Coordinates of C-alpha atoms in Angstrom, one line a residue:
M182 CA 0.8 -23.2 -1.4
A183 CA 1.8 -21.5 1.8
L184 CA 0.2 -18.1 2.3
R185 CA 2.5 -15.5 3.8
L186 CA 1.6 -12.1 5.3
Y187 CA 2.7 -9.0 3.5
E188 CA 2.6 -5.2 3.7
C189 CA 3.0 -3.2 0.5
M190 CA 3.5 0.5 0.4
F191 CA 2.6 1.8 -3.1
L192 CA 3.7 5.2 -4.2
L193 CA 1.0 6.3 -6.6
D194 CA 0.4 9.1 -9.0
S195 CA -1.5 11.5 -6.7
G196 CA -3.2 13.3 -9.6
R197 CA -4.8 10.1 -10.8
Y198 CA -5.9 9.2 -7.3
A199 CA -7.4 12.7 -6.8
Q200 CA -9.4 12.4 -10.0
D201 CA -10.7 8.9 -9.3
P202 CA -10.0 7.4 -5.9
S203 CA -12.3 4.4 -6.2
G204 CA -11.0 3.6 -9.7
T205 CA -7.4 3.8 -8.6
E206 CA -8.1 1.5 -5.6
A207 CA -9.9 -0.9 -8.0
I208 CA -6.7 -1.0 -10.2
L209 CA -4.6 -1.8 -7.2
Q210 CA -7.0 -4.5 -6.2
E211 CA -6.9 -5.9 -9.7
Y212 CA -3.1 -6.1 -9.5
L213 CA -3.2 -8.0 -6.2
E214 CA -5.9 -10.3 -7.5
R215 CA -3.8 -11.2 -10.5
C216 CA -1.2 -12.4 -8.0
K217 CA -3.9 -14.3 -6.0
A218 CA -3.5 -12.1 -3.0
E219 CA -6.2 -11.8 -0.3
I220 CA -6.4 -8.2 0.8
V221 CA -6.8 -7.9 4.6
A222 CA -6.7 -4.1 5.0
K223 CA -5.9 -1.1 2.8
A224 CA -5.9 2.7 3.2
P225 CA -4.4 5.8 1.7
W226 CA -1.5 6.8 3.9
Q227 CA 0.0 10.2 3.1
E228 CA 0.1 12.5 0.1
G229 CA 2.8 15.1 -0.4
K230 CA 5.8 16.4 -2.2
L231 CA 8.5 13.9 -2.8
A232 CA 12.1 14.4 -1.6
Y233 CA 13.3 14.1 -5.2
E234 CA 11.7 13.7 -8.6
I235 CA 10.8 10.2 -9.7
D236 CA 10.0 9.6 -13.3
G237 CA 8.8 13.1 -13.7
H238 CA 6.6 13.0 -10.5
R239 CA 7.2 15.6 -7.9
K240 CA 4.2 14.6 -5.7
G241 CA 2.8 11.2 -4.8
L242 CA 0.3 9.4 -2.6
H243 CA 1.6 6.6 -0.3
Y244 CA -1.1 3.8 -0.2
L245 CA -0.7 1.0 2.3
V246 CA -2.1 -2.5 1.7
Y247 CA -1.9 -5.6 4.0
F248 CA -2.5 -8.9 2.3
K249 CA -1.9 -12.7 2.3
M250 CA -0.2 -14.2 -0.7
D251 CA 1.9 -17.1 -1.8
G252 CA 5.6 -16.0 -1.6
S253 CA 6.2 -17.1 -5.2
E254 CA 3.9 -14.3 -6.4
V255 CA 6.0 -11.4 -5.0
E256 CA 8.2 -11.2 -8.1
N257 CA 5.0 -11.1 -10.3
L258 CA 3.5 -8.3 -8.2
N259 CA 6.7 -6.3 -8.5
R260 CA 6.7 -6.8 -12.3
I261 CA 3.1 -5.7 -12.6
C262 CA 3.8 -2.6 -10.6
K263 CA 6.9 -1.8 -12.7
L264 CA 4.8 -1.9 -15.9
S265 CA 2.0 0.2 -14.4
D266 CA 1.6 3.9 -15.2
L267 CA -0.2 4.3 -11.9
V268 CA 2.4 2.9 -9.5
I269 CA 5.5 5.0 -9.3
R270 CA 7.3 2.7 -6.8
N271 CA 6.3 -0.1 -4.4
L272 CA 7.9 -1.9 -1.5
V273 CA 6.8 -5.3 -0.3
I274 CA 7.7 -6.5 3.2
E275 CA 6.9 -9.9 4.8
H276 CA 5.7 -9.8 8.4
D277 CA 5.2 -12.5 11.1
E278 CA 1.6 -13.0 12.2
K279 CA 1.8 -11.1 15.5
L280 CA 3.2 -8.0 13.9
F281 CA 0.8 -8.3 10.9
D282 CA -2.2 -8.3 13.2
L283 CA -0.8 -5.4 15.2
M284 CA -0.2 -3.3 12.1
I285 CA -3.7 -4.0 10.8
Q286 CA -5.2 -3.0 14.1
Q287 CA -3.2 0.3 13.9
L288 CA -4.3 1.0 10.3
T289 CA -8.0 0.9 11.2
V290 CA -9.6 3.6 13.4
G291 CA -10.8 2.0 16.6
G292 CA -9.4 -1.4 15.4
A293 CA -9.8 -2.8 18.9
H294 CA -13.5 -2.0 18.7
G295 CA -14.1 -3.9 15.5
E296 CA -14.5 -0.8 13.3
E297 CA -12.9 -1.1 9.9
E298 CA -12.7 2.6 8.9
P299 CA -9.4 3.5 7.2
L300 CA -7.5 6.5 8.3
P301 CA -8.1 9.6 6.2
V302 CA -5.5 10.9 3.8
G303 CA -3.0 13.0 5.6
A304 CA -3.8 11.5 9.0
P305 CA -0.9 11.1 11.4
N306 CA 1.2 8.0 11.0
P307 CA -0.3 5.5 13.5
V308 CA 3.0 3.9 14.3
G309 CA 4.3 7.3 15.6
R310 CA 6.7 8.2 12.8
D311 CA 5.3 11.4 11.4
R312 CA 7.7 12.9 8.9
D313 CA 7.3 15.3 6.1
L314 CA 8.1 13.9 2.6
E315 CA 10.3 16.9 1.9

């Protein structure tokens, strides 16, 4: 089993996240654990109005997770997300180690200083691509 490095952007029901952030994060963690993923970093990314309605949702919360997982489990993760009433959409991207480490460093505030504080919801995009969701 060769672990690969992945980034997943989850588009979540923002209403559910607002009501119970820790419970929502626990559900995402459970989904990833079912796929035998090892979470390296996670943080809410951006909340806002969607460009178009998706399954009756006009707003959503983008939640970013970096993890290590066997490549054969990607299809299983996508299936779990598709069946979830919490996850509106998800996108899984494989990274090489150098980029993976850089992205994790950017996700954490003061990453170079060893602090592991996630960026607050609505914080500017650390890779410099601030855009409205409209």
